[in-house]
C-alpha cells in the first residue's frame, strides 16, 4: 500500500514538473512540446479552446484504448498523470520566467523530460503518444520512435506554417530534443532492452513473465566460485514494458540478479506467438 501511495506521489510530482514546463516556459513564448501536449498547445494558440482542456480531451481515446490493451495498472498511472497535469495546468498561471525563447525551450524541455522520466520509472506514462508507442510495440516489431518523431514533426511544421514564423518551429524542435535526452537519462534510452535474470525461483517467475507478450529463454548456469547451479532467464522487451517487468521480478524474487542491456537489433519474431 505504501509503495502504491509513493508511486502516485511520484506521478503527481512528475505532472507538476510537466505543467510547470508548459506554463512557465513554453506557452508564454508560443512554443510547442511533443506529443498530445504539442497538439493541444497548437489548438490553444489558434483557437479559443483552453490548452489544459484540450490536453485532457485528446488523451481520453488513447487512455480508453490503453485500458483494454495494456492493462489497468499501467493506464491507471497514466490516467493519474493526465488528470494531475490537467489540473495543475489550470492552476499555474501562464507567465514567462525567462524572456529569451531559446532559454525557455531548453529549461522547459528539461522540466518536461524530468516529469515524463520519473513517471516512466514508477510504471506509468504521461499519456498521449506514449500510449500509442506502448500499444504498437506490444503487437509489432516496429520503429515506434521514428513514428513518434514523425508525428511530432507534423505538429512542428503546422506551427511554423500557421505562425508564419519558422524560428518558433525550430526552437520548439530544440525543446522536444532536450525533453527526449533528459527522459533517456532518467529512464532508458533504447526502445528494445535485453534482460538477464539469475534467480532461485525460476518456475514462479516464469509463470508471471509468460503472461507478457515477450518470449523467455531459460539457460542453465553455474557459479564460478560456488559451483552452484542456477537458472538464468533471458527476455527482450521494450522500454514501455520494462517497469512492469521489474515490478514482477521484485515481487517474486527481490534478491534476483538482473542485468539490463541495450539491444541494437532483433531478428526473428519479437512478439511471443
CSV table of C-alpha atoms in Angstrom, one decimal:
chain,number,residue,atom,x,y,z
A,1,UNK,CA,0.0,0.0,0.0
A,2,UNK,CA,2.8,2.4,0.9
A,3,UNK,CA,4.5,1.6,-2.4
A,4,UNK,CA,1.3,2.5,-4.3
A,5,UNK,CA,1.0,5.8,-2.5
A,6,UNK,CA,4.6,6.6,-3.1
A,7,UNK,CA,4.3,5.8,-6.8
A,8,UNK,CA,1.2,8.0,-7.0
A,9,UNK,CA,3.1,10.8,-5.4
A,10,UNK,CA,5.9,10.5,-7.9
A,11,UNK,CA,3.5,10.6,-10.8
A,12,UNK,CA,1.9,13.8,-9.4
A,13,UNK,CA,5.3,15.3,-8.9
A,14,UNK,CA,6.1,14.5,-12.5
A,15,UNK,CA,2.8,16.1,-13.6
A,16,UNK,CA,3.8,19.2,-11.7
A,17,UNK,CA,7.1,19.4,-13.4
A,18,UNK,CA,5.4,18.9,-16.8
A,19,UNK,CA,2.8,21.6,-16.2
A,20,UNK,CA,5.5,24.0,-14.9
A,21,UNK,CA,7.5,23.4,-18.1
A,22,UNK,CA,4.4,24.2,-20.1
A,23,UNK,CA,3.0,27.3,-18.4
A,24,UNK,CA,6.2,28.9,-17.2
A,25,UNK,CA,8.5,28.3,-20.2
A,26,UNK,CA,6.8,27.1,-23.4
A,27,UNK,CA,3.3,28.5,-23.5
A,28,UNK,CA,4.3,32.2,-22.8
A,29,UNK,CA,6.5,32.1,-25.9
A,30,UNK,CA,4.0,30.1,-28.0
A,31,UNK,CA,6.5,27.2,-28.2
A,32,UNK,CA,5.4,23.6,-28.5
A,33,UNK,CA,6.2,20.4,-26.7
A,34,UNK,CA,6.0,16.9,-28.2
A,35,UNK,CA,3.1,14.5,-28.5
A,36,UNK,CA,-0.5,15.3,-27.5
A,37,UNK,CA,0.7,18.2,-25.4
A,38,UNK,CA,2.1,19.9,-28.5
A,39,UNK,CA,-1.1,19.3,-30.4
A,40,UNK,CA,-3.1,20.8,-27.5
A,41,UNK,CA,-0.9,23.8,-27.5
A,42,UNK,CA,-1.2,24.3,-31.2
A,43,UNK,CA,-5.0,24.2,-31.0
A,44,UNK,CA,-5.0,26.5,-27.9
A,45,UNK,CA,-2.8,29.1,-29.7
A,46,UNK,CA,-5.0,29.4,-32.7
A,47,UNK,CA,-8.5,28.9,-31.2
A,48,UNK,CA,-10.4,29.9,-28.1
A,49,UNK,CA,-10.0,26.4,-26.5
A,50,UNK,CA,-8.1,26.1,-23.3
A,51,UNK,CA,-4.9,24.2,-23.6
A,52,UNK,CA,-5.5,22.2,-20.3
A,53,UNK,CA,-8.9,21.1,-21.5
A,54,UNK,CA,-7.6,20.1,-24.9
A,55,UNK,CA,-4.8,18.1,-23.3
A,56,UNK,CA,-7.4,16.1,-21.3
A,57,UNK,CA,-9.8,15.6,-24.1
A,58,UNK,CA,-7.2,14.4,-26.7
A,59,UNK,CA,-5.9,11.9,-24.2
A,60,UNK,CA,-9.3,10.3,-23.5
A,61,UNK,CA,-9.4,8.0,-26.5
A,62,UNK,CA,-5.8,6.9,-26.1
A,63,UNK,CA,-6.4,6.1,-22.4
A,64,UNK,CA,-9.5,4.1,-23.2
A,65,UNK,CA,-7.6,2.1,-25.8
A,66,UNK,CA,-4.8,1.5,-23.4
A,67,UNK,CA,-7.1,0.4,-20.6
A,68,UNK,CA,-8.2,-2.6,-22.7
A,69,UNK,CA,-4.9,-3.4,-24.5
A,70,UNK,CA,-2.1,-2.5,-22.0
A,71,UNK,CA,-3.8,-3.3,-18.6
A,72,UNK,CA,-5.3,-1.4,-15.8
A,73,UNK,CA,-2.2,-0.8,-13.7
A,74,UNK,CA,-0.2,0.9,-16.4
A,75,UNK,CA,-3.2,3.0,-17.6
A,76,UNK,CA,-4.3,3.8,-14.0
A,77,UNK,CA,-0.9,5.6,-13.5
A,78,UNK,CA,-1.3,7.2,-16.9
A,79,UNK,CA,-4.8,8.5,-16.0
A,80,UNK,CA,-3.4,9.9,-12.8
A,81,UNK,CA,-0.7,11.7,-14.7
A,82,UNK,CA,-3.1,13.2,-17.3
A,83,UNK,CA,-5.6,14.3,-14.7
A,84,UNK,CA,-2.9,15.8,-12.4
A,85,UNK,CA,-1.2,17.6,-15.3
A,86,UNK,CA,-4.6,19.0,-16.5
A,87,UNK,CA,-5.4,20.3,-13.0
A,88,UNK,CA,-2.0,21.8,-12.4
A,89,UNK,CA,-2.0,23.4,-15.9
A,90,UNK,CA,-5.3,25.1,-14.9
A,91,UNK,CA,-3.8,26.2,-11.6
A,92,UNK,CA,-0.4,27.5,-12.6
A,93,UNK,CA,-0.7,31.0,-14.2
A,94,UNK,CA,0.9,31.4,-17.7
A,95,UNK,CA,3.8,33.7,-17.1
A,96,UNK,CA,7.3,33.6,-18.5
A,97,UNK,CA,10.2,33.1,-16.1
A,98,UNK,CA,12.7,34.0,-18.8
A,99,UNK,CA,12.4,36.4,-21.7
A,100,UNK,CA,14.7,34.5,-24.2
A,101,UNK,CA,12.7,31.9,-26.2
A,102,UNK,CA,15.8,29.8,-26.6
A,103,UNK,CA,16.3,29.6,-22.8
A,104,UNK,CA,12.6,28.9,-22.3
A,105,UNK,CA,12.8,26.0,-24.8
A,106,UNK,CA,15.8,24.4,-23.0
A,107,UNK,CA,14.6,24.7,-19.5
A,108,UNK,CA,11.0,23.9,-20.4
A,109,UNK,CA,12.3,20.7,-22.2
A,110,UNK,CA,14.3,19.8,-19.1
A,111,UNK,CA,11.3,20.1,-16.8
A,112,UNK,CA,9.1,18.1,-19.1
A,113,UNK,CA,11.7,15.4,-19.6
A,114,UNK,CA,12.2,15.1,-15.8
A,115,UNK,CA,8.4,14.8,-15.3
A,116,UNK,CA,8.0,12.2,-18.0
A,117,UNK,CA,11.0,10.2,-16.9
A,118,UNK,CA,10.0,9.8,-13.3
A,119,UNK,CA,6.5,8.8,-14.4
A,120,UNK,CA,8.0,6.0,-16.5
A,121,UNK,CA,10.2,4.9,-13.6
A,122,UNK,CA,7.2,4.0,-11.5
A,123,UNK,CA,5.4,2.2,-14.3
A,124,UNK,CA,3.2,4.9,-15.8
A,125,UNK,CA,3.3,7.3,-18.7
A,126,UNK,CA,2.3,10.8,-19.5
A,127,UNK,CA,-0.5,9.6,-21.8
A,128,UNK,CA,-0.8,10.6,-25.5
A,129,UNK,CA,1.9,9.3,-27.9
A,130,UNK,CA,3.5,7.2,-25.1
A,131,UNK,CA,0.4,5.0,-25.0
A,132,UNK,CA,0.5,4.7,-28.8
A,133,UNK,CA,4.1,3.6,-28.5
A,134,UNK,CA,3.2,1.1,-25.9
A,135,UNK,CA,0.4,-0.4,-28.0
A,136,UNK,CA,2.4,-0.6,-31.2
A,137,UNK,CA,5.4,-2.2,-29.6
A,138,UNK,CA,3.2,-4.8,-27.9
A,139,UNK,CA,2.0,-6.1,-31.3
A,140,UNK,CA,4.6,-5.1,-33.9
A,141,UNK,CA,8.4,-5.1,-34.1
A,142,UNK,CA,8.2,-1.6,-35.5
A,143,UNK,CA,10.4,1.5,-35.2
A,144,UNK,CA,8.0,3.4,-32.9
A,145,UNK,CA,10.5,6.1,-32.2
A,146,UNK,CA,10.5,7.0,-35.9
A,147,UNK,CA,6.7,7.2,-36.0
A,148,UNK,CA,6.6,9.4,-32.9
A,149,UNK,CA,9.3,11.7,-34.3
A,150,UNK,CA,7.2,11.9,-37.5
A,151,UNK,CA,4.0,12.8,-35.6
A,152,UNK,CA,5.9,15.5,-33.6
A,153,UNK,CA,7.4,16.8,-36.8
A,154,UNK,CA,4.0,17.3,-38.4
A,155,UNK,CA,2.9,19.3,-35.3
A,156,UNK,CA,6.0,21.5,-35.5
A,157,UNK,CA,5.5,22.0,-39.3
A,158,UNK,CA,1.9,23.0,-38.7
A,159,UNK,CA,3.1,25.5,-36.0
A,160,UNK,CA,5.6,27.1,-38.4
A,161,UNK,CA,3.1,27.3,-41.2
A,162,UNK,CA,0.3,28.8,-39.1
A,163,UNK,CA,2.6,31.2,-37.3
A,164,UNK,CA,4.5,32.1,-40.4
A,165,UNK,CA,7.5,32.1,-38.1
A,166,UNK,CA,9.9,29.2,-38.5
A,167,UNK,CA,12.0,30.4,-35.7
A,168,UNK,CA,9.3,29.3,-33.3
A,169,UNK,CA,9.1,25.9,-35.0
A,170,UNK,CA,12.9,25.4,-34.8
A,171,UNK,CA,13.1,26.4,-31.2
A,172,UNK,CA,10.2,24.1,-30.4
A,173,UNK,CA,12.2,21.3,-32.0
A,174,UNK,CA,15.0,22.1,-29.7
A,175,UNK,CA,12.7,21.8,-26.7
A,176,UNK,CA,11.5,18.3,-27.9
A,177,UNK,CA,15.1,17.2,-28.4
A,178,UNK,CA,16.0,18.3,-24.9
A,179,UNK,CA,13.0,16.5,-23.4
A,180,UNK,CA,13.9,13.3,-25.2
A,181,UNK,CA,17.5,13.5,-24.0
A,182,UNK,CA,16.5,14.1,-20.3
A,183,UNK,CA,14.0,11.3,-20.5
A,184,UNK,CA,16.6,8.9,-21.8
A,185,UNK,CA,19.0,9.8,-18.9
A,186,UNK,CA,16.3,9.3,-16.3
A,187,UNK,CA,14.6,6.2,-17.7
A,188,UNK,CA,16.3,4.3,-20.6
A,189,UNK,CA,17.4,5.4,-23.9
A,190,UNK,CA,16.8,2.3,-26.0
A,191,UNK,CA,13.5,1.1,-27.3
A,192,UNK,CA,14.5,-2.6,-27.0
A,193,UNK,CA,16.2,-4.0,-24.0
A,194,UNK,CA,17.6,-7.4,-23.2
A,195,UNK,CA,17.1,-8.5,-19.6
A,196,UNK,CA,19.1,-11.3,-17.9
A,197,UNK,CA,17.7,-12.6,-14.6
A,198,UNK,CA,19.6,-15.1,-12.4
A,199,UNK,CA,17.1,-16.4,-9.9
A,200,UNK,CA,16.4,-19.3,-7.5
A,201,UNK,CA,12.6,-19.0,-8.1
A,202,UNK,CA,12.6,-20.0,-11.8
A,203,UNK,CA,9.2,-21.5,-12.2
A,204,UNK,CA,7.3,-18.9,-10.1
A,205,UNK,CA,9.0,-16.1,-12.1
A,206,UNK,CA,8.4,-17.8,-15.4
A,207,UNK,CA,4.7,-18.2,-14.7
A,208,UNK,CA,4.5,-14.4,-14.2
A,209,UNK,CA,6.7,-13.5,-17.1
A,210,UNK,CA,4.9,-15.7,-19.6
A,211,UNK,CA,1.8,-13.6,-19.2
A,212,UNK,CA,3.6,-10.8,-21.0
A,213,UNK,CA,3.8,-10.7,-24.9
A,214,UNK,CA,7.5,-11.4,-24.9
A,215,UNK,CA,9.2,-14.8,-25.1
A,216,UNK,CA,11.5,-16.0,-22.3
A,217,UNK,CA,14.6,-18.3,-22.6
A,218,UNK,CA,15.8,-20.5,-19.7
A,219,UNK,CA,19.5,-21.1,-19.6
A,220,UNK,CA,21.3,-23.3,-17.1
A,221,UNK,CA,24.4,-21.7,-15.5
A,222,UNK,CA,26.9,-22.5,-12.8
A,223,UNK,CA,28.5,-20.1,-10.3
A,224,UNK,CA,32.3,-20.0,-10.9
A,225,UNK,CA,33.1,-19.6,-7.2
A,226,UNK,CA,30.3,-21.6,-5.5
A,227,UNK,CA,29.7,-24.1,-8.3
A,228,UNK,CA,26.0,-23.8,-7.5
A,229,UNK,CA,23.7,-24.5,-10.5
A,230,UNK,CA,21.0,-21.9,-11.1
A,231,UNK,CA,18.7,-20.8,-13.9
A,232,UNK,CA,19.1,-17.6,-15.9
A,233,UNK,CA,16.1,-16.2,-17.7
A,234,UNK,CA,16.6,-14.0,-20.7
A,235,UNK,CA,14.0,-11.9,-22.4
A,236,UNK,CA,14.0,-9.0,-24.9
A,237,UNK,CA,11.4,-6.3,-24.0
A,238,UNK,CA,10.7,-2.7,-24.7
A,239,UNK,CA,11.3,0.4,-22.6
A,240,UNK,CA,7.5,0.8,-22.3
A,241,UNK,CA,7.2,-2.7,-20.6
A,242,UNK,CA,10.4,-2.6,-18.6
A,243,UNK,CA,8.9,-1.0,-15.4
A,244,UNK,CA,6.2,-3.8,-15.3
A,245,UNK,CA,8.9,-6.5,-15.7
A,246,UNK,CA,11.0,-5.0,-12.9
A,247,UNK,CA,7.9,-4.9,-10.7
A,248,UNK,CA,7.3,-8.6,-11.3
A,249,UNK,CA,10.9,-9.5,-10.5
A,250,UNK,CA,10.9,-7.6,-7.3
A,251,UNK,CA,7.6,-9.2,-6.2
A,252,UNK,CA,8.7,-12.8,-7.0
A,253,UNK,CA,12.4,-12.7,-6.1
A,254,UNK,CA,13.8,-9.4,-4.7
A,255,UNK,CA,17.3,-11.0,-4.4
A,256,UNK,CA,17.5,-11.9,-8.1
A,257,UNK,CA,20.5,-10.7,-10.0
A,258,UNK,CA,19.2,-8.6,-13.0
A,259,UNK,CA,21.4,-7.3,-15.9
A,260,UNK,CA,19.6,-4.9,-18.3
A,261,UNK,CA,21.5,-4.1,-21.5
A,262,UNK,CA,20.7,-2.2,-24.7
A,263,UNK,CA,19.7,-4.2,-27.8
A,264,UNK,CA,20.9,-2.9,-31.1
A,265,UNK,CA,18.5,-5.0,-33.2
A,266,UNK,CA,16.3,-8.1,-33.2
A,267,UNK,CA,15.9,-10.7,-35.9
A,268,UNK,CA,13.1,-13.2,-36.0
A,269,UNK,CA,9.8,-13.0,-34.0
A,270,UNK,CA,10.0,-10.3,-31.3
A,271,UNK,CA,6.4,-10.9,-30.1
A,272,UNK,CA,5.6,-14.3,-28.5
A,273,UNK,CA,3.1,-16.2,-30.6
